[in-house]
Short mmCIF file of C-alpha atoms in Angstrom, two decimals:
data_model
loop_
_atom_site.label_atom_id
_atom_site.label_comp_id
_atom_site.label_asym_id
_atom_site.label_seq_id
_atom_site.Cartn_x
_atom_site.Cartn_y
_atom_site.Cartn_z
CA MET A 11 -10.72 10.98 22.73
CA ALA A 12 -9.86 7.34 23.36
CA SER A 13 -12.71 5.16 24.56
CA LEU A 14 -13.25 1.57 25.64
CA ARG A 15 -15.75 1.43 22.78
CA ASP A 16 -12.80 1.77 20.39
CA LEU A 17 -11.65 -1.64 21.67
CA GLY A 18 -14.99 -3.36 21.16
CA LEU A 19 -17.08 -2.68 24.26
CA SER A 20 -20.64 -1.39 24.11
CA GLU A 21 -21.56 1.80 25.94
CA TYR A 22 -23.20 -0.18 28.74
CA GLU A 23 -20.23 -2.56 29.01
CA ALA A 24 -17.81 0.37 29.22
CA ARG A 25 -19.90 2.01 31.97
CA ALA A 26 -20.19 -1.22 33.96
CA TYR A 27 -16.46 -1.99 33.73
CA ARG A 28 -15.49 1.51 34.89
CA ALA A 29 -17.98 1.30 37.75
CA LEU A 30 -16.59 -2.09 38.83
CA LEU A 31 -13.05 -0.68 38.86
CA ARG A 32 -14.23 2.07 41.23
CA SER A 33 -16.40 -0.06 43.50
CA GLY A 34 -14.54 -3.35 43.90
CA PRO A 35 -16.57 -6.57 44.35
CA THR A 36 -20.26 -5.79 44.02
CA THR A 37 -23.62 -7.32 43.13
CA ALA A 38 -25.45 -6.91 39.84
CA LYS A 39 -28.11 -4.79 41.50
CA GLU A 40 -25.59 -2.42 43.06
CA LEU A 41 -23.61 -2.26 39.80
CA SER A 42 -26.77 -1.31 37.91
CA ARG A 43 -27.20 1.62 40.28
CA THR A 44 -23.60 2.88 40.22
CA SER A 45 -23.11 2.42 36.46
CA GLU A 46 -26.58 3.67 35.46
CA VAL A 47 -27.06 0.53 33.36
CA PRO A 48 -30.76 -0.49 33.48
CA MET A 49 -31.43 -3.48 35.72
CA GLY A 50 -33.12 -5.21 32.81
CA ARG A 51 -29.81 -5.12 30.89
CA ILE A 52 -27.23 -5.60 33.63
CA TYR A 53 -26.95 -9.40 33.42
CA ASP A 54 -26.49 -9.32 29.64
CA VAL A 55 -23.84 -6.64 30.12
CA LEU A 56 -22.05 -8.70 32.77
CA ASN A 57 -22.14 -11.76 30.49
CA GLY A 58 -20.58 -9.65 27.77
CA LEU A 59 -17.82 -8.47 30.10
CA GLU A 60 -17.15 -12.06 31.12
CA GLN A 61 -16.81 -13.03 27.46
CA HIS A 62 -14.30 -10.18 27.07
CA ARG A 63 -12.54 -11.63 30.16
CA LEU A 64 -12.86 -8.29 31.96
CA VAL A 65 -14.74 -9.49 35.06
CA ARG A 66 -14.64 -12.43 37.43
CA SER A 67 -17.60 -13.65 39.45
CA GLN A 68 -17.89 -15.12 42.92
CA ALA A 69 -20.60 -17.71 42.38
CA ALA A 70 -20.50 -19.02 45.97
CA SER A 71 -21.70 -15.73 47.44
CA ARG A 72 -25.38 -14.92 47.78
CA PRO A 73 -26.15 -12.71 46.02
CA LYS A 74 -23.50 -13.33 43.38
CA LYS A 75 -20.72 -10.73 43.27
CA TYR A 76 -18.56 -9.50 40.42
CA VAL A 77 -15.10 -7.92 40.34
CA ALA A 78 -13.20 -6.22 37.50
CA VAL A 79 -9.81 -7.50 36.34
CA GLU A 80 -7.00 -4.96 36.61
CA PRO A 81 -6.91 -2.31 33.84
CA ASP A 82 -3.53 -3.36 32.41
CA VAL A 83 -4.68 -6.99 32.11
CA GLY A 84 -8.10 -6.02 30.78
CA LEU A 85 -6.76 -3.64 28.15
CA ASP A 86 -4.21 -6.22 26.97
CA ARG A 87 -7.04 -8.73 26.54
CA LEU A 88 -9.15 -6.25 24.60
CA LEU A 89 -6.18 -5.36 22.40
CA GLU A 90 -5.41 -9.01 21.71
CA ALA A 91 -9.04 -9.68 20.77
CA LYS A 92 -9.17 -6.61 18.51
CA GLN A 93 -5.92 -7.58 16.77
CA GLN A 94 -7.26 -11.08 16.17
CA GLU A 95 -10.47 -9.61 14.79
CA LEU A 96 -8.52 -7.31 12.46
CA ASP A 97 -6.29 -10.17 11.28
CA GLU A 98 -9.38 -12.21 10.44
CA GLN A 99 -10.89 -9.26 8.60
CA ALA A 100 -7.65 -8.73 6.66
CA GLU A 101 -7.72 -12.37 5.56
CA GLN A 102 -11.35 -12.03 4.49
CA TYR A 103 -10.56 -8.86 2.54
CA ALA A 104 -7.61 -10.57 0.85
CA GLU A 105 -9.84 -13.46 -0.19
CA THR A 106 -12.44 -11.00 -1.45
CA VAL A 107 -9.83 -9.12 -3.48
CA ALA A 108 -8.56 -12.37 -5.01
CA THR A 109 -12.08 -13.40 -5.97
CA LEU A 110 -12.95 -9.99 -7.37
CA MET A 111 -9.68 -9.84 -9.28
CA ASN A 112 -10.59 -12.99 -11.19
CA ASP A 113 -14.12 -11.74 -11.82
CA LEU A 114 -13.04 -8.27 -12.93
CA GLU A 115 -10.23 -9.52 -15.15
CA ALA A 116 -12.68 -11.88 -16.85
CA THR A 117 -14.94 -8.94 -17.76
CA ALA A 118 -12.23 -6.37 -18.61
CA PRO A 119 -12.33 -5.10 -22.22
CA VAL A 120 -9.51 -6.50 -24.32
CA ASN A 121 -9.10 -3.61 -26.74
CA GLY A 122 -10.27 -0.67 -24.68
CA GLN A 123 -8.87 2.81 -25.31
CA PHE A 124 -8.45 5.25 -22.46
CA TRP A 125 -6.25 8.14 -21.42
CA THR A 126 -5.75 10.22 -18.31
CA ALA A 127 -3.30 12.89 -17.19
CA ALA A 128 -1.60 14.04 -14.01
CA VAL A 129 -0.08 17.48 -13.46
CA GLY A 130 2.51 18.25 -10.78
CA PRO A 131 5.26 16.18 -9.15
CA GLU A 132 3.16 14.31 -6.57
CA GLU A 133 0.28 13.56 -8.93
CA THR A 134 2.70 12.44 -11.65
CA LEU A 135 4.50 10.09 -9.29
CA GLU A 136 1.22 8.61 -8.02
CA LEU A 137 0.11 7.88 -11.57
CA LEU A 138 3.45 6.32 -12.49
CA VAL A 139 3.67 3.97 -9.48
CA GLU A 140 0.02 2.97 -9.96
CA ARG A 141 0.67 1.94 -13.55
CA ILE A 142 3.91 0.13 -12.62
CA ASP A 143 1.87 -1.85 -10.10
CA ALA A 144 -0.60 -2.75 -12.86
CA ALA A 145 2.06 -4.38 -15.08
CA ASP A 146 1.65 -8.12 -15.66
CA ASP A 147 4.31 -8.98 -18.23
CA SER A 148 6.72 -6.19 -19.11
CA LEU A 149 7.91 -2.68 -18.33
CA GLN A 150 10.06 -0.84 -20.85
CA VAL A 151 11.28 2.42 -19.34
CA ALA A 152 13.02 5.05 -21.47
CA GLY A 153 14.64 8.13 -19.97
CA GLY A 154 15.83 10.52 -22.63
CA THR A 155 15.65 13.96 -21.01
CA PRO A 156 17.44 15.62 -18.10
CA ALA A 157 14.08 15.73 -16.31
CA ALA A 158 14.08 11.93 -16.36
CA GLY A 159 17.24 11.97 -14.27
CA LEU A 160 15.60 14.26 -11.75
CA ASP A 161 12.56 11.99 -11.61
CA LEU A 162 14.69 8.91 -11.03
CA GLN A 163 16.56 10.71 -8.27
CA ASN A 164 13.73 12.44 -6.44
CA ALA A 165 11.32 9.52 -6.61
CA SER A 166 13.93 6.78 -6.42
CA SER A 167 12.68 5.15 -3.23
CA ARG A 168 9.08 4.64 -4.35
CA VAL A 169 9.97 3.86 -7.96
CA VAL A 170 12.56 1.27 -6.92
CA ASP A 171 10.08 -0.26 -4.47
CA ARG A 172 7.51 -0.71 -7.22
CA LEU A 173 10.02 -1.91 -9.83
CA GLU A 174 11.38 -4.43 -7.34
CA ALA A 175 7.87 -5.67 -6.60
CA ALA A 176 7.19 -5.98 -10.33
CA LEU A 177 10.39 -8.00 -10.83
CA GLU A 178 9.47 -10.30 -7.97
CA ARG A 179 6.10 -11.09 -9.52
CA GLY A 180 7.80 -11.99 -12.82
CA VAL A 181 7.52 -8.76 -14.83
CA ASP A 182 10.40 -8.18 -17.27
CA VAL A 183 11.90 -4.70 -16.73
CA GLN A 184 14.11 -2.93 -19.28
CA LEU A 185 15.54 0.47 -18.37
CA LEU A 186 17.01 2.47 -21.27
CA VAL A 187 18.62 5.84 -20.53
CA THR A 188 20.99 8.26 -22.17
CA PRO A 189 24.50 8.84 -20.80
CA THR A 190 23.38 12.40 -20.05
CA VAL A 191 20.67 11.14 -17.73
CA ILE A 192 23.13 8.81 -16.00
CA ALA A 193 25.49 11.74 -15.51
CA THR A 194 22.79 13.71 -13.65
CA LEU A 195 22.24 10.98 -11.06
CA PRO A 196 24.10 10.99 -7.72
CA ASP A 197 26.10 7.92 -6.75
CA GLU A 198 23.63 6.95 -4.03
CA THR A 199 20.72 6.86 -6.48
CA ILE A 200 22.64 4.68 -8.91
CA GLU A 201 23.77 2.40 -6.08
CA THR A 202 20.17 2.03 -4.91
CA TYR A 203 18.99 0.91 -8.34
CA ASP A 204 21.98 -1.39 -8.75
CA ALA A 205 21.78 -3.01 -5.31
CA ARG A 206 18.06 -3.71 -5.38
CA LEU A 207 17.36 -4.50 -9.02
CA ASN A 208 20.46 -5.90 -10.73
CA ASP A 209 20.29 -9.30 -9.04
CA HIS A 210 17.03 -10.09 -10.82
CA ASP A 211 17.43 -12.05 -14.04
CA ASN A 212 14.42 -10.27 -15.54
CA TYR A 213 16.00 -6.80 -15.14
CA ALA A 214 18.39 -5.07 -17.52
CA VAL A 215 19.66 -1.50 -17.91
CA ARG A 216 21.32 -0.10 -21.03
CA THR A 217 22.39 3.27 -22.44
CA HIS A 218 21.83 4.77 -25.87
CA ASP A 219 22.83 8.20 -27.12
CA THR A 220 19.52 8.89 -28.84
CA ILE A 221 16.25 8.50 -26.98
CA GLU A 222 13.28 10.71 -27.80
CA GLY A 223 11.36 11.65 -24.70
CA THR A 224 10.74 9.86 -21.44
CA PHE A 225 8.10 7.14 -21.24
CA THR A 226 7.15 3.80 -19.71
CA LEU A 227 5.63 1.11 -21.94
CA ILE A 228 3.47 -1.29 -19.90
CA ASP A 229 2.68 -4.80 -21.16
CA GLY A 230 2.99 -3.53 -24.73
CA ILE A 231 -0.48 -1.95 -24.58
CA GLU A 232 -0.20 1.13 -22.36
CA VAL A 233 2.14 4.12 -22.24
CA CYS A 234 2.98 6.63 -19.50
CA LEU A 235 4.39 9.59 -21.38
CA GLU A 236 6.22 12.38 -19.56
CA VAL A 237 5.49 15.95 -20.68
CA PRO A 238 8.39 18.38 -20.06
CA ASN A 239 7.79 21.86 -18.72
CA PRO A 240 7.65 24.19 -21.76
CA LEU A 241 9.31 26.94 -19.72
CA ASP A 242 12.04 24.66 -18.37
CA PRO A 243 12.63 21.45 -20.36
CA GLN A 244 14.80 20.09 -17.56
CA GLN A 245 11.72 19.82 -15.34
CA ALA A 246 8.81 17.42 -15.78
CA PHE A 247 5.45 19.16 -16.05
CA ALA A 248 2.91 16.37 -16.35
CA MET A 249 2.33 12.75 -17.32
CA ILE A 250 -0.20 11.31 -19.75
CA ASP A 251 -1.26 7.68 -19.48
CA LEU A 252 -2.68 6.18 -22.67
CA LYS A 253 -4.09 2.71 -23.06
CA ASP A 254 -4.11 2.27 -26.82
CA ARG A 255 -2.67 -0.81 -28.50
CA SER A 256 -1.89 0.99 -31.76
CA PHE A 257 -0.06 3.87 -30.08
CA ALA A 258 1.74 1.49 -27.73
CA ALA A 259 2.89 -0.58 -30.70
CA ASP A 260 4.33 2.58 -32.27
CA ILE A 261 6.21 3.35 -29.05
CA GLY A 262 7.49 -0.23 -28.93
CA GLU A 263 8.84 0.17 -32.46
CA VAL A 264 10.79 3.22 -31.29
CA PHE A 265 12.07 1.52 -28.14
CA GLN A 266 13.10 -1.91 -29.41
CA PRO A 267 15.68 -0.95 -32.10
CA ARG A 268 17.41 1.39 -29.71
CA TRP A 269 17.39 -1.27 -27.00
CA GLU A 270 19.03 -3.76 -29.34
CA ARG A 271 21.75 -1.26 -30.27
CA ALA A 272 22.27 0.01 -26.72
CA ASP A 273 25.21 -0.81 -24.47
CA PRO A 274 24.71 -2.80 -21.25
CA LEU A 275 25.45 -0.66 -18.23
CA GLN A 276 27.14 -1.75 -15.02
CA LEU A 277 25.93 1.17 -12.95
CA PRO A 278 28.62 1.33 -10.23
CA LYS A 279 31.42 1.11 -12.81
CA GLN A 280 30.03 3.65 -15.21
CA HIS A 281 29.54 6.54 -12.83
#
């Protein structure tokens, strides 16, 4: 249930503010009684409410009286203060991430070997977009199976988002697909890729008749390799991510000759 404490008030401050709204102008002593805030704490609580700009005081009266600002005004002030606090925290977190990024990159192993796997459509997509986000220099994407076409179609929004972000941070993206894969894609999917990616100078898409498997080569050192469903090769079953320079070099040697012999594709004209 929503509470004034969610917007930054203490329990005593919330009680005192609600009591002031009910009572109208009142003294600290009377407010302590109606709000059940101990008398020894009531002035600190009132000072806190004044800092939140939730109460006004009538200093000329003896004893001094306090009145609550209207709820709509008070809640707007609390919301504004909370948003400012969150913005400041977001900036601090961003600075922390930037600092940690430099520290962690400086200690990262240069020739580490590692592999992981994801099974199922959602898990596979999560792994793929994570590794696309990790690219610093290059992404070489090969789609050689009908399942690749389904992946490009069903996950097009998130994949395009991440490819576009990679292009904007300077990553070179090469997309190599077979004509069969292109033929499986609806016009709207092709138009989405074309409209959002083709204007980048560091993006290119080509077709080649012979591509073995479906994979993404990341920075020349890591490979996301799609595993087709053994019971239905037109469906993806899983994805394996391997960080191994030797294996990645072998994949690059498969990709590059085919890329050089492939035909540039103007997506809207070819479909």
